[in-house]
Amino acid sequence: MDLKAQNISKRFYRKAGESNYFYAVRETDLELPSGALSVLMGRSGSGKTTLLSMLSGLLSPDTGTVTADGRDLYSMDDRKLSAFRAARISVMPQGRAVLDTLSAWENVFLNARIAGVRDESLVPRALELMERFGIPDLKEALPKELSGGELRRVMLCRSLLLSPEVLMCDEPTGDLDDQNTALVLDSLRDYAHQGHTVLLVTHEADAVSYADRLLQMDAGRISTPDPV
Amino acid sequence: MRDLVFRNLRGRPGKTGALVLLVTFLSLTLCGGGLVLSSLRAGLNSLENRLGADVIVMPSKAALKTDLDTLFLQGTIGPYYMNMSTVNKIGRTEGIGRMTTQVFLSSMRASCCSIPIQVIGFDPETDFTVQSWLAQSRQGTLKDGELLVGTKVNVNVGESIKLYNVSCPVAGRLAPTGTGLDTAVYCNLNTIRSLMAAAGALGGYSYINGDPAETISAVYIKAADGVNVDDIVNSINIHVRKVQAVRTRSMVTGVADSLGGVSRTVTVLMVVIWLLIWVILLVAFALLAGERKREFAALRVCGMSRARLSGLVFAEAFCVSAAGAVLGILLSLVLVRSFSSLIEGALGLPFLLPSSGTVAALATVSMLVCLLAGPIASAVSARKLSRVDTGLILREG
Ligand SMILES: Nc1ncnc2c1ncn2[C@@H]1O[C@H](COP(=O)(O)OP(=O)(O)O)[C@@H](O)[C@H]1O
Ligand SMILES: [Mg+2]
């Protein structure tokens, strides 16, 4: 599924109610093709997360449209958009997005639970994912018992469990060691090459070598330098 | 989704417990207050029925010494008696429909009596105030020497009570009235006269001089249809000496008046406390919502719609409310039941647990109100949480 953004922008006010605003993302056209790993890089505060939020249907842009599979995301009502996101667009946020009352295993199934998918085949897939990312022993662990890196891999397993057509990861390798970073980047590229649309937001320099498409963000503006 | 609700609730036992406790108080205020109010009303009704009579005539001395309004809360009017010729004079008053006599005697705190208790002798032939309360008894009429006991007397039917060295078998039990009459025992006139004779022989009642058969404590009168009760009262008070006739309704009205006052106070108190707790509940939900923003942002990022997020909050509030409501109802039943005599004493009003139908209705209303009030109190937080800014977890590093 291709994801297409036309002329999207987002501005924020410095202080609520004041006319003094700035653009987190300036008017941008962008296309994320399926089957390719798009890597979005840029300094902190350059607007990467804001862009990812708009592309994934979580933040309504001030101007422009985002279309997925030919459907304008922000013209859908909340119920439709949520259902669409749950089924087809997976987001792995930069922050800690787990339920503390659920075990790691249950957190891996959170998307499936919300999307209402009760497929027996998800169990071996979840096991395989946790195995692949080196956290098979943490099934019963509670989030508060996990390290940042472990938690991030739980979230990654969750994002991949339903094999979403679109996957967006914000700094997924933030607190991972080199070996695990390579593992994650490798998996994301593989996943993209299976025909999925993958957007990776990172400031990890290594990611450049995995990118099929490199996007550079600077003060809300996107440029597309040639892949190195 | 449903298991998510339970997981959330079980996952933070302290906070869930605190919320349940708040709703328990809501339900306790409502159901407990309602029980107290309807118990007072039931007590009053029972008192009215129990009196059965329109007029009570007693010796003037007794009338002087007894606070009429509390007469029936305490049981009897003390050791003051009138003789049969007086009773006959009363009986000649015009307009009397039914008339019956009673004799009061207290047992003593001494070895001759197994318990200190009020004994009320009534005339089974003419009685219209006691026997209608018979709850559980052997077949047949009350024989000489047998007793009926009030509901609070701790002696079983079939057992005996020793009064002035006379052993009296208990033949039946009266239904609860919520008044002092519940702690008395009842017998026929023959029995009470032989008990008085026995008491006189023991020297316990030196003031009983003369024939026990000539000794009457009170006369109960029911006016004939269409007769003005006040005429009877006035006629007796004018024509019969040394007795005082009182309209029973004025006694009940006294009770009813103070009942009205107490009811208003209890109701106002109930409403104020209830609202206070509800506001606390609302604040508690709102505070918890603040703590749970990230959790709901996570659910949102994972594809949950706003409607379902609010649904989750409401479902949790609903479960909490259901648990609290049930606890509060049970607690109020236990409390009101175990403290009923304390409440009765403190308020100085007849107190009688209402029928199980009324209790069920009260419980149902409390349940429904709590099931509404809880989720409504969570509406603010439901709104807050369903509109949670996902940037919270999207942006954080
Ligand atoms: N909700 C918001 N309100 C105000 N400013 C915001 C908001 N979200 C993001 N910003 C600002 O927009 C800019 C871009 O943020 P972000 O997209 O998170 O950058 P990045 O992910 O590249 O670090 C930052 O200066 C940030 O402070
Ligand atoms: Mg960011």
XYZ file of C-alpha atoms and ligand atoms in Angstrom:
653
model
C 0.000 0.000 0.000
C 1.466 3.310 -1.044
C 1.241 6.257 1.276
C 1.028 9.676 -0.258
C 1.194 13.090 1.388
C 0.366 16.225 -0.526
C 1.246 19.679 0.678
C 1.050 18.758 4.358
C 2.219 21.168 7.006
C 1.917 21.584 10.728
C 2.551 24.624 12.830
C 2.567 25.033 16.560
C 2.120 28.081 18.700
C 4.948 28.957 21.008
C 2.420 29.692 23.682
C -1.214 28.796 23.517
C -3.337 31.669 22.215
C -0.467 33.700 20.872
C -0.084 34.456 17.215
C 3.574 33.616 17.468
C 3.757 30.272 15.714
C 6.388 28.292 13.888
C 6.283 25.463 11.394
C 7.240 22.040 12.766
C 6.691 20.696 9.236
C 6.585 23.017 6.227
C 4.430 22.324 3.167
C 5.698 19.002 1.920
C 4.853 16.462 -0.754
C 5.969 12.967 0.040
C 5.403 9.454 -1.215
C 6.243 6.288 0.644
C 6.369 3.353 -1.806
C 5.713 -0.203 -0.739
C 8.532 -2.686 -0.922
C 11.060 -0.091 0.137
C 12.604 1.003 3.426
C 12.377 4.784 3.674
C 14.686 6.278 6.247
C 13.959 9.727 7.607
C 16.914 11.380 9.295
C 17.438 14.753 10.867
C 18.448 16.609 13.941
C 16.381 16.551 17.069
C 13.512 18.984 16.820
C 13.570 19.074 13.033
C 9.968 17.795 12.810
C 10.457 14.069 12.138
C 8.009 12.852 14.741
C 5.457 15.454 13.721
C 5.718 14.275 10.111
C 5.424 10.609 11.120
C 2.350 11.403 13.232
C 0.650 13.085 10.308
C 1.545 10.270 7.906
C 0.215 7.618 10.273
C -3.166 9.226 10.856
C -2.468 10.332 14.409
C -2.119 14.063 13.875
C -4.265 16.068 11.550
C -2.161 18.379 9.356
C -2.958 22.097 9.075
C -2.856 21.908 5.293
C -2.806 19.146 2.722
C -3.942 15.548 2.630
C -2.578 12.127 3.403
C -3.896 9.296 1.268
C -3.359 5.608 1.852
C -4.563 3.092 -0.665
C -6.384 5.970 -2.335
C -8.269 6.944 0.810
C -7.943 10.363 2.383
C -7.094 9.543 6.000
C -8.285 12.783 7.527
C -11.638 12.815 5.779
C -12.599 9.652 7.625
C -14.343 9.950 10.968
C -12.529 8.812 14.070
C -14.113 5.383 14.156
C -13.274 4.615 10.517
C -9.787 6.055 10.742
C -9.046 4.135 13.937
C -10.236 0.900 12.393
C -8.157 1.629 9.288
C -5.077 2.333 11.362
C -5.585 -0.695 13.585
C -5.802 -3.000 10.605
C -3.266 -1.512 8.224
C -0.919 1.076 9.718
C 1.309 0.153 12.610
C 3.160 2.809 14.572
C 5.988 2.185 16.959
C 6.327 5.434 18.895
C 9.451 6.920 20.308
C 8.013 6.913 23.819
C 6.992 4.183 26.165
C 3.714 2.921 24.726
C 2.776 -0.132 26.765
C 0.090 -0.966 29.292
C 1.685 -1.459 32.672
C -1.029 -3.821 33.831
C -0.382 -6.270 31.001
C 2.532 -8.671 30.643
C 5.033 -8.309 27.806
C 3.270 -11.115 25.946
C -0.114 -9.432 26.321
C 1.367 -6.129 25.242
C 2.631 -7.824 22.091
C -0.989 -8.785 21.404
C -2.402 -5.339 22.204
C -2.814 -4.269 18.568
C -4.424 -7.584 17.695
C -6.757 -7.256 20.649
C -7.793 -3.757 19.630
C -8.166 -4.713 15.976
C -10.274 -7.668 17.110
C -8.022 -10.206 15.398
C -8.208 -13.574 17.119
C -6.106 -15.732 14.870
C -4.462 -18.847 16.329
C -1.562 -18.438 13.931
C -0.590 -15.228 15.719
C 0.751 -17.214 18.663
C 3.588 -18.957 16.782
C 4.270 -15.687 14.972
C 4.552 -13.804 18.254
C 6.852 -16.495 19.623
C 8.985 -16.325 16.508
C 9.224 -12.508 16.713
C 10.176 -12.521 20.391
C 12.712 -15.222 19.624
C 14.165 -13.241 16.744
C 14.635 -10.108 18.827
C 16.112 -12.006 21.743
C 13.347 -11.601 24.307
C 11.686 -15.050 24.402
C 12.157 -15.328 28.168
C 10.332 -12.104 28.912
C 6.838 -13.276 27.993
C 5.466 -13.076 31.511
C 7.461 -10.006 32.546
C 5.637 -6.808 33.401
C 6.707 -3.618 31.605
C 8.083 -2.075 34.772
C 10.496 -4.990 35.084
C 11.932 -4.438 31.602
C 14.844 -2.290 30.487
C 14.342 0.396 27.866
C 15.845 -1.766 25.131
C 13.714 -4.767 26.063
C 10.603 -2.644 26.123
C 11.433 -1.253 22.693
C 11.739 -4.757 21.288
C 8.392 -5.721 22.840
C 6.889 -2.747 21.035
C 8.576 -3.773 17.807
C 7.193 -7.316 18.084
C 3.776 -5.795 18.609
C 4.115 -3.542 15.570
C 5.058 -6.500 13.381
C 2.624 -9.077 14.773
C -0.301 -8.332 12.455
C 2.007 -7.913 9.422
C 0.696 -4.410 8.727
C 0.924 -3.030 5.228
C 2.452 0.152 6.585
C 4.951 0.201 9.430
C 6.354 3.388 10.938
C 9.025 3.269 13.588
C 10.236 6.314 15.492
C 13.767 5.817 16.804
C 13.346 2.044 17.266
C 17.015 1.520 17.996
C 17.281 4.334 20.541
C 18.462 2.261 23.455
C 19.765 -0.838 21.721
C 23.341 -2.103 21.515
C 25.079 -2.341 18.140
C 24.259 -5.987 17.630
C 20.564 -5.536 18.328
C 20.511 -2.351 16.289
C 21.802 -4.281 13.295
C 19.235 -6.995 13.932
C 16.378 -4.512 14.028
C 17.528 -2.574 10.945
C 17.954 -5.843 9.095
C 14.485 -7.006 10.051
C 12.918 -3.721 8.976
C 14.601 -3.888 5.577
C 13.525 -7.506 5.143
C 10.024 -6.574 6.095
C 9.984 -3.751 3.536
C 11.340 -6.039 0.856
C 8.459 -8.433 1.471
C 6.307 -5.748 -0.113
C 5.412 -3.567 2.842
C 5.701 0.165 3.276
C 8.210 0.961 5.993
C 9.229 4.346 7.352
C 12.128 4.436 9.765
C 12.788 7.639 11.673
C 16.220 7.684 13.223
C 19.378 9.598 13.776
C 21.384 6.376 13.730
C 24.072 6.907 11.069
C 24.200 3.146 10.389
C 20.653 3.251 9.117
C 21.797 5.040 5.989
C 23.292 1.840 4.620
C 19.976 0.025 4.992
C 17.890 2.700 3.332
C 16.260 2.168 -0.032
C 15.239 5.762 0.174
C 16.767 8.432 2.298
C 14.912 11.516 3.470
C 16.646 14.314 5.274
C 14.726 16.686 7.466
C 15.897 20.080 8.560
C 13.782 22.680 10.376
C 10.562 21.263 9.018
C 11.799 20.928 5.447
C 12.474 17.653 3.654
C 15.203 17.055 1.154
C 16.008 13.788 -0.560
C 19.728 13.336 -0.882
C 20.914 10.379 -2.904
C 21.455 7.231 -0.859
C 25.090 6.884 0.010
C -11.993 -5.189 25.435
C -13.917 -6.702 28.314
C -10.872 -8.459 29.706
C -8.947 -5.217 29.290
C -11.384 -3.608 31.719
C -10.798 -6.285 34.333
C -7.045 -6.296 33.761
C -6.942 -2.541 34.270
C -8.958 -2.797 37.461
C -6.971 -5.698 38.867
C -3.713 -4.138 37.781
C -4.066 -1.277 40.253
C -5.779 -2.835 43.254
C -5.188 0.133 45.550
C -6.802 2.680 43.302
C -9.626 0.373 42.252
C -10.225 -0.361 45.931
C -10.364 3.325 46.779
C -12.903 3.974 44.024
C -15.002 0.985 45.056
C -14.910 2.283 48.623
C -16.182 5.677 47.524
C -19.088 4.104 45.658
C -19.686 1.874 48.686
C -20.161 5.038 50.725
C -22.510 6.417 48.082
C -24.606 3.302 48.177
C -24.382 3.079 51.965
C -25.642 6.640 52.352
C -28.500 6.000 49.991
C -29.528 2.521 51.063
C -28.706 2.993 54.750
C -30.480 6.341 54.908
C -33.446 4.897 53.045
C -33.557 1.946 55.415
C -33.518 4.217 58.461
C -36.276 6.374 57.015
C -38.505 3.506 56.006
C -37.823 1.716 59.289
C -39.064 4.779 61.132
C -42.122 4.908 58.913
C -42.745 1.190 59.385
C -42.374 1.696 63.131
C -44.971 4.432 63.093
C -47.396 2.388 61.024
C -46.926 -0.524 63.322
C -47.489 1.670 66.341
C -50.729 2.917 64.864
C -51.888 -0.590 64.094
C -50.746 -1.910 67.394
C -52.661 0.666 69.290
C -55.731 -0.370 67.389
C -57.672 1.681 69.888
C -58.965 5.196 69.451
C -58.890 5.974 73.162
C -56.775 4.730 76.009
C -57.995 5.247 79.559
C -55.576 4.975 82.441
C -55.451 5.995 86.076
C -54.901 9.753 86.439
C -51.779 9.112 88.467
C -50.306 7.084 85.632
C -51.282 9.761 83.150
C -49.529 12.342 85.295
C -46.343 10.350 85.609
C -46.118 9.041 82.095
C -45.031 10.958 79.088
C -47.864 9.855 76.871
C -45.895 10.131 73.678
C -43.343 7.645 74.865
C -45.748 5.380 76.691
C -45.682 2.781 74.037
C -42.023 3.078 73.394
C -41.327 2.033 76.934
C -43.966 -0.646 77.190
C -46.162 -0.050 80.207
C -47.351 2.754 82.362
C -46.095 1.583 85.692
C -47.823 0.257 88.779
C -50.999 2.328 88.752
C -54.363 0.653 88.776
C -58.086 1.295 88.657
C -60.851 -1.003 89.929
C -63.642 -2.818 88.123
C -66.396 -0.379 89.083
C -64.419 2.352 87.354
C -64.058 0.130 84.330
C -67.777 -0.520 84.316
C -68.447 3.200 84.527
C -66.196 3.745 81.544
C -68.035 0.977 79.744
C -71.300 2.831 80.097
C -70.018 5.733 78.018
C -71.954 6.229 74.834
C -70.452 5.474 71.430
C -68.053 2.708 72.416
C -67.680 0.071 69.711
C -65.196 -2.252 71.347
C -63.555 -2.125 74.711
C -60.852 -4.255 76.300
C -58.845 -4.103 79.488
C -55.192 -4.729 80.216
C -53.190 -5.221 83.364
C -49.513 -4.355 83.591
C -47.037 -5.925 85.951
C -43.272 -5.882 86.000
C -41.271 -8.867 87.087
C -38.440 -8.246 89.487
C -34.736 -8.462 89.250
C -34.680 -11.206 91.858
C -34.311 -14.944 92.137
C -38.071 -15.463 91.873
C -38.022 -14.221 88.260
C -35.839 -15.499 85.463
C -35.741 -12.100 83.720
C -36.862 -8.602 84.601
C -39.633 -7.959 82.153
C -42.932 -6.204 81.593
C -45.905 -8.509 81.790
C -49.080 -7.397 80.069
C -52.282 -9.188 80.834
C -55.003 -8.891 78.212
C -58.504 -10.257 77.877
C -58.501 -12.717 74.944
C -62.287 -12.446 74.681
C -62.362 -8.739 73.969
C -58.774 -8.114 72.886
C -58.177 -6.255 69.661
C -54.645 -4.980 70.225
C -52.418 -7.946 71.064
C -53.541 -11.092 69.314
C -53.546 -9.576 65.863
C -49.732 -9.515 66.228
C -49.406 -13.200 66.822
C -46.604 -14.313 64.548
C -45.866 -17.852 65.507
C -47.772 -19.920 67.984
C -49.222 -23.253 68.820
C -52.750 -23.868 67.690
C -55.614 -22.911 69.946
C -56.272 -20.079 72.321
C -53.925 -18.942 75.011
C -54.413 -21.121 78.059
C -54.126 -19.992 81.656
C -50.496 -19.800 82.699
C -49.185 -19.485 79.165
C -47.298 -16.512 77.756
C -46.903 -14.812 74.405
C -43.560 -13.064 74.027
C -42.570 -9.917 72.182
C -40.196 -10.383 69.282
C -37.159 -9.205 71.200
C -37.650 -11.458 74.199
C -34.897 -14.025 74.126
C -36.934 -17.062 75.009
C -38.089 -19.635 72.483
C -41.603 -20.881 72.023
C -41.879 -24.077 74.072
C -39.506 -22.870 76.772
C -40.650 -21.352 80.042
C -40.140 -18.135 81.942
C -40.225 -18.084 85.726
C -42.229 -15.158 87.112
C -42.687 -14.801 90.875
C -41.777 -18.473 91.239
C -44.464 -19.460 88.718
C -43.120 -21.223 85.657
C -44.939 -19.987 82.566
C -44.541 -21.802 79.219
C -44.131 -19.608 76.142
C -46.873 -20.447 73.660
C -46.243 -17.922 70.936
C -44.382 -14.948 69.665
C -45.696 -11.612 68.429
C -44.568 -9.922 65.238
C -42.132 -7.035 65.685
C -43.656 -3.601 66.317
C -40.466 -1.616 66.693
C -41.607 -0.308 70.067
C -41.037 -1.128 73.705
C -43.865 -3.601 73.368
C -41.421 -5.930 71.670
C -39.655 -6.522 74.965
C -42.784 -7.418 76.936
C -44.575 -10.715 77.534
C -48.326 -11.195 77.319
C -50.800 -13.436 79.119
C -54.521 -13.620 79.800
C -56.200 -11.919 82.748
C -56.395 -15.099 84.843
C -52.685 -15.599 84.478
C -51.731 -12.074 85.357
C -54.017 -12.133 88.352
C -52.424 -15.275 89.685
C -49.029 -13.722 89.012
C -50.084 -10.649 90.990
C -51.255 -12.860 93.799
C -47.913 -14.631 93.724
C -46.107 -11.301 93.713
C -48.214 -10.079 96.616
C -47.419 -13.276 98.528
C -43.716 -12.678 97.986
C -44.157 -9.145 99.253
C -42.860 -7.744 96.026
C -45.877 -5.615 95.291
C -46.942 -4.182 98.597
C -49.010 -1.521 96.853
C -51.323 -4.139 95.419
C -53.852 -4.216 98.152
C -57.125 -5.830 97.662
C -58.380 -8.209 95.078
C -56.216 -8.695 91.972
C -59.464 -9.209 90.087
C -60.304 -5.582 90.903
C -57.035 -4.328 89.460
C -56.945 -2.911 85.924
C -54.135 -0.844 84.393
C -55.662 0.468 81.214
C -58.821 0.364 79.174
C -58.662 0.443 75.370
C -61.629 1.718 73.454
C -62.494 1.592 69.806
C -65.210 4.063 68.879
C -68.309 2.766 67.159
C -68.669 3.747 63.524
C -69.612 7.366 63.016
C -68.945 8.378 66.599
C -66.767 11.372 67.323
C -63.830 10.044 69.321
C -63.398 13.352 71.130
C -66.922 13.014 72.520
C -65.977 9.716 74.121
C -62.778 11.194 75.529
C -64.596 14.192 76.955
C -67.440 12.146 78.338
C -65.059 9.830 80.205
C -62.935 12.668 81.505
C -66.018 14.459 82.801
C -67.991 11.545 84.207
C -65.449 9.046 85.469
C -63.210 10.049 88.347
C -59.554 9.257 88.873
C -58.955 8.242 85.286
C -57.756 10.053 82.258
C -58.834 9.271 78.723
C -56.435 10.124 75.897
C -56.897 9.972 72.171
C -54.302 7.515 70.945
C -54.017 9.399 67.742
C -52.643 12.381 69.609
C -49.956 10.076 70.940
C -49.186 8.752 67.523
C -49.313 12.251 66.126
C -46.638 13.269 68.598
C -44.491 10.455 67.345
C -45.385 11.263 63.760
C -44.383 14.900 64.261
C -40.975 14.076 65.617
C -40.693 11.427 62.930
C -41.324 14.114 60.327
C -38.554 16.241 61.843
C -36.116 13.376 62.031
C -37.010 12.283 58.483
C -36.298 15.747 57.131
C -32.984 15.918 58.968
C -31.971 12.444 57.828
C -32.982 13.226 54.246
C -31.080 16.510 54.109
C -28.048 14.892 55.723
C -28.266 12.023 53.271
C -28.408 14.303 50.248
C -25.543 16.499 51.464
C -23.280 13.578 52.324
C -24.168 11.816 49.099
C -23.351 14.835 46.962
C -20.120 15.383 48.854
C -18.996 11.806 48.246
C -20.056 12.044 44.628
C -17.938 15.148 44.116
C -15.002 13.360 45.751
C -15.602 10.464 43.379
C -15.628 12.842 40.433
C -12.352 14.413 41.561
C -10.857 10.967 42.138
C -11.745 9.885 38.604
C -10.325 13.116 37.205
C -7.075 12.726 39.159
C -6.715 9.136 38.010
C -7.353 10.260 34.448
C -4.349 12.550 34.713
C -2.207 9.589 35.723
C -3.522 7.408 32.952
C -2.931 9.652 29.975
C 0.061 7.683 28.685
C -1.822 4.410 28.979
C -4.660 5.794 26.886
C -2.280 7.408 24.430
C -0.755 3.945 23.961
C -4.179 2.446 23.273
C -4.890 5.240 20.831
C -1.616 4.715 18.978
C -2.455 1.012 18.794
C -5.659 1.830 16.926
C -8.367 2.298 19.523
C -11.058 4.793 18.579
C -12.125 7.656 20.842
C -15.521 6.063 21.364
C -13.914 2.860 22.585
C -11.518 4.758 24.822
C -14.470 6.452 26.538
C -16.229 3.111 26.538
C -13.300 1.653 28.427
C -13.436 4.408 31.045
C -17.200 3.997 31.425
C -16.975 0.219 31.607
C -14.379 0.485 34.363
C -16.495 3.015 36.231
C -19.502 0.748 35.776
C -17.714 -2.271 37.268
C -16.372 -0.197 40.140
C -19.864 1.182 40.748
C -21.504 -2.227 40.647
C -19.051 -3.626 43.172
C -19.358 -0.579 45.407
C -23.139 -0.550 45.192
C -23.452 -4.190 46.212
C -20.999 -3.725 49.085
C -22.805 -0.609 50.266
C -26.193 -2.302 50.175
C -24.958 -5.315 52.128
C -23.153 -3.080 54.583
C -26.200 -0.902 55.174
C -28.362 -3.973 55.784
C -25.879 -5.311 58.306
C -25.390 -1.942 60.006
C -29.046 -0.949 60.203
C -29.977 -4.426 61.408
C -27.333 -4.580 64.106
C -27.729 -1.006 65.290
C -31.507 -0.787 65.024
C -32.072 -0.745 68.791
C -29.309 1.840 69.144
C -30.927 4.027 66.487
C -34.317 3.496 68.110
C -32.914 4.587 71.458
C -31.057 7.561 70.040
C -34.001 8.902 68.057
C -36.618 7.923 70.605
C -38.856 6.716 67.803
C -40.291 3.326 66.962
C -37.972 1.576 64.545
C -38.980 -1.449 62.541
C -37.106 -2.915 59.588
C -39.433 -2.595 56.617
C -40.792 -5.542 54.685
C -38.433 -7.467 52.457
C -40.236 -5.993 49.455
C -39.387 -2.474 50.589
C -35.811 -3.522 51.343
C -35.510 -5.048 47.874
C -36.911 -1.882 46.310
C -34.457 0.273 48.269
C -31.563 -1.968 47.264
C -32.616 -1.827 43.625
C -32.892 1.953 43.662
C -29.488 2.305 45.360
C -28.003 -0.062 42.818
C -29.441 1.830 39.853
C -28.479 5.230 41.244
C -24.892 4.067 41.845
C -24.687 2.457 38.413
C -25.649 5.853 36.986
C -23.765 8.105 39.396
C -20.438 6.270 39.054
C -20.176 6.404 35.260
C -21.493 9.989 35.226
C -18.774 10.967 37.697
C -16.259 9.422 35.288
C -17.602 11.332 32.287
C -15.132 14.173 32.721
C -12.200 11.804 32.756
C -13.670 9.761 29.905
C -13.749 12.912 27.816
C -10.248 13.874 28.865
C -8.825 10.425 28.168
C -10.574 9.867 24.866
C -9.073 13.120 23.594
C -5.645 12.358 24.955
C -2.770 13.840 22.944
C -0.841 10.950 21.448
C 2.103 13.308 21.116
C 2.661 12.436 24.745
C 4.219 9.126 23.830
C 5.029 9.872 20.218
C 7.420 12.700 20.986
C 8.973 11.635 24.256
C 12.528 10.418 23.844
N 2.210 19.656 20.354
C 3.216 20.515 20.209
N 3.114 21.768 20.683
C 4.111 22.662 20.523
N 5.243 22.364 19.906
C 5.425 21.123 19.421
C 4.410 20.125 19.536
N 4.863 18.993 18.952
C 6.092 19.260 18.489
N 6.435 20.534 18.766
C 7.674 21.186 18.371
O 7.864 20.948 16.994
C 9.218 20.738 16.718
C 9.400 19.409 16.026
O 9.190 18.375 16.931
P 9.359 16.845 16.578
O 8.551 16.549 15.380
O 9.077 16.043 17.793
O 10.908 16.752 16.233
P 11.844 15.495 16.107
O 11.020 14.283 16.183
O 12.520 15.664 14.791
O 12.819 15.573 17.224
C 9.960 20.819 18.042
O 10.505 22.115 18.166
C 8.877 20.595 19.063
O 9.172 21.266 20.248
Mg 11.127 12.711 17.495
